[in-house]
């Protein structure tokens, strides 16, 4: 008995001991597990693991929660900069783990089906990471209540079957993943506890099943940015708890379903960008709406008047439909209204006056309708307004003075109405205003000098009005001003000299006014002026020689009263009609004008011009003579650049001497080594920097072997050819804001120096691919694409004959200090080729591996279309951030093959967009990629022209005319 008792007690004790030690062992195991998780993620830039030391109690580690038995039940490590691949083998050893929260990190690599071993999980968040491969099947995780895997790089097919038994699921968030296309997964229709379903942008196609109506608990249903077709199912009207319904950017057709109006809790409804039709009468009872967006559809009919009573409505965007009638008078007057965009419909009547009643309205956009009446005076006090666009309507009367001075308005666009009266001096308060667009109205009066206090102005368009009086002399204070359109008014007086201080200006149009006096010489100092139209005025005096230093794509001084000599450097083909209708002008170069020298009774002015010309000529002679006798100096090659006579051909006004250039051609100044020659940076004494390209024509001395080896494209050519000279002449006459300026060439028997403007920011290649890499945001990349396209367009279409580049590539697109692109090395391949024609055995390849059009393989004939192909490759670089040839593309494959291989689904297309481009801009990037695909068509004839490419790119711009899409954020 006693023995038995003792035995029993011992047994109890032993059991207790056993139990305690096994619990202890389990805890020790879990500690080891956590430490191995830490070490797997050791590359993360985070402090969260600082407390994860074996000396600390495991349950006190940051991000860790234990249950009462000291078993880990929660890992909360979202937004911790975690990087590395996810150590599921360790994590799923934590048998009690219920919550695994790893969202918003930088985890990468595959998520394996080891995940299935985390059998206790109820909350799983892997969203907003950089995983690859497909999401694993997880049939064992049927206890899940929350599943987030949105925006995490998963592709392939999602294991929809695994959802079948997850009947407790409340949140399912899988959107923004490049899955393969899939019909709406029927497994979801059984998850009747779902409150939150986020399936936007994950390649769902086909119809939304009517059974969606079974998910009666749903508060949020997001199916935007998919390939959904058919009608919105009637079943949707059973979702009485719905608070947000997002269906935008699909291919939905038909009318809004009957019963939609019974979703009485609905606050956010967006069905924009579909093909929906019918009227909006279902919306009339959605009285809780905060945001209603149905833009870009085919809705017609009137806006239900009840909308004027919606007390929560703050966002209202219905642009690009066929809606008509009037907007409700009280629209937006109840709450902190934010924006309206009713543009591009057929609305009539007045602008609702009270949308800014609470002083919160940001944007009022109603352009291109038939609104009438005055601009309501209430908006003159709407200090919150940033954009005020009412252009292309039938508005009349005077603009309330306060509108001009709205302190936060960035854009005032009231063009193409019947508005009248003056711009008042209130404009001086418009400190944020960057665009003031008033064209085609009936405005009168003088321009207030206070306009110069609106110092953020970039674009002023007052054209086609009846403004009178002088252009204010204060205009020069507008340092940001880029475009000044004053044409077709009744302005008189002088063009203010101060205009020459508007350093940012590129376009000036003052045509069709009554301006008098001389053209201010100061205009010649505007560094970026590209377009100058002063035609049809009463300007007199001579054309200032300073205009020669501009690189203008348009110069129009016609129909004035100008006299004297047309400056030599402006007498080029591109400006042929620029001077017509000025009977007092003369020229020795342009036949239409009478020659200057033969004219009897030369005016004082002409004599001055002649004198300057002579002096210039003598100076050049002296300089040339100077070189002939100057002694040789050693260069890096041990050969003097000055031993030959150098023939200087200036094409722009030069502010340097050849000595300065020649002295700088030495090793330490090399900034680039190209196929056609080295490039040197030359810093002049006056601070100006130049880039000088040195091209050798000859290898007739043994000394130059070294040079030959670095310039394999060059072959013998004893004497420099006349074609070379002609070609250089053509290239140097090219003036365009997106083309690098060629200042002059300096040639000798053996080599040539081409003097270009220097671009401090290097090339696009440097910025995208090298250690000088910059985080170029999408807007910058897009601007570079458009600018480079315009430069090429000018080369192809803007000159006497097309200039084919033959070597378009990102390293030939240079960037100025504002990262604006300029095309470099244009036409050079031709020159080099021309020079070596006689050596027919040398096959010269124009172009660079990865950029060469396929037709080059079977014909040496290149034309503009070959440039198009190369440009398409550059666009692909911009969109993907990849080089044209990378090993990841596979053997013998280049970027074009790689991109074409990814075109099978929207998901995989999105996946090749540079990951540094934010999600919201990826669609914009895809638009540019589409253009790149057209450019790289195999058959040259199928590629568009550069002109078309420019148009397409402009249409693909991120700032569409009226588009506002309020942030659609998949991060829930
Ligand atoms: C993540 O990294 C960024 C940039 O280094 C840093 O600013 C931030 O504080 C880090 N966050 C955490 C939670 O460590
Ligand atoms: C769901 O549960 C049923 C019944 O237990 C079972 O037959 C089926 O295989 C389960 N489905 C999955 C995907 O595990
Ligand atoms: C404006 O009204 C005119 C005349 O009725 C009509 O021709 C035009 O299409 C209307 N434009 C818009 C945008 O409604």
mmCIF file of C-alpha atoms and ligand atoms in Angstrom, residues 45-47 79-81, ligand 1:
data_model
loop_
_atom_site.group_PDB
_atom_site.id
_atom_site.type_symbol
_atom_site.label_atom_id
_atom_site.label_comp_id
_atom_site.label_asym_id
_atom_site.label_seq_id
_atom_site.Cartn_x
_atom_site.Cartn_y
_atom_site.Cartn_z
ATOM 1 C CA UNK A 45 18.381 47.243 -42.786
ATOM 2 C CA UNK A 46 16.371 47.159 -39.588
ATOM 3 C CA UNK A 47 16.755 47.565 -35.850
ATOM 4 C CA UNK A 79 7.240 47.512 -42.633
ATOM 5 C CA UNK A 80 10.637 46.549 -41.235
ATOM 6 C CA UNK A 81 12.809 46.754 -44.348
HETATM 7 C C1 LIG B 1 13.943 51.409 -43.356
HETATM 8 O O1 LIG B 1 14.974 52.019 -44.133
HETATM 9 C C2 LIG B 1 14.803 53.411 -44.287
HETATM 10 C C3 LIG B 1 15.875 53.901 -45.221
HETATM 11 O O2 LIG B 1 17.119 53.434 -44.821
HETATM 12 C C4 LIG B 1 14.843 54.083 -42.916
HETATM 13 O O3 LIG B 1 14.646 55.465 -43.080
HETATM 14 C C5 LIG B 1 13.750 53.511 -42.060
HETATM 15 O O4 LIG B 1 13.823 54.055 -40.768
HETATM 16 C C6 LIG B 1 13.884 52.002 -41.975
HETATM 17 N N1 LIG B 1 12.749 51.469 -41.253
HETATM 18 C C7 LIG B 1 12.857 50.664 -40.243
HETATM 19 C C8 LIG B 1 11.609 50.246 -39.605
HETATM 20 O O5 LIG B 1 13.937 50.264 -39.812
#
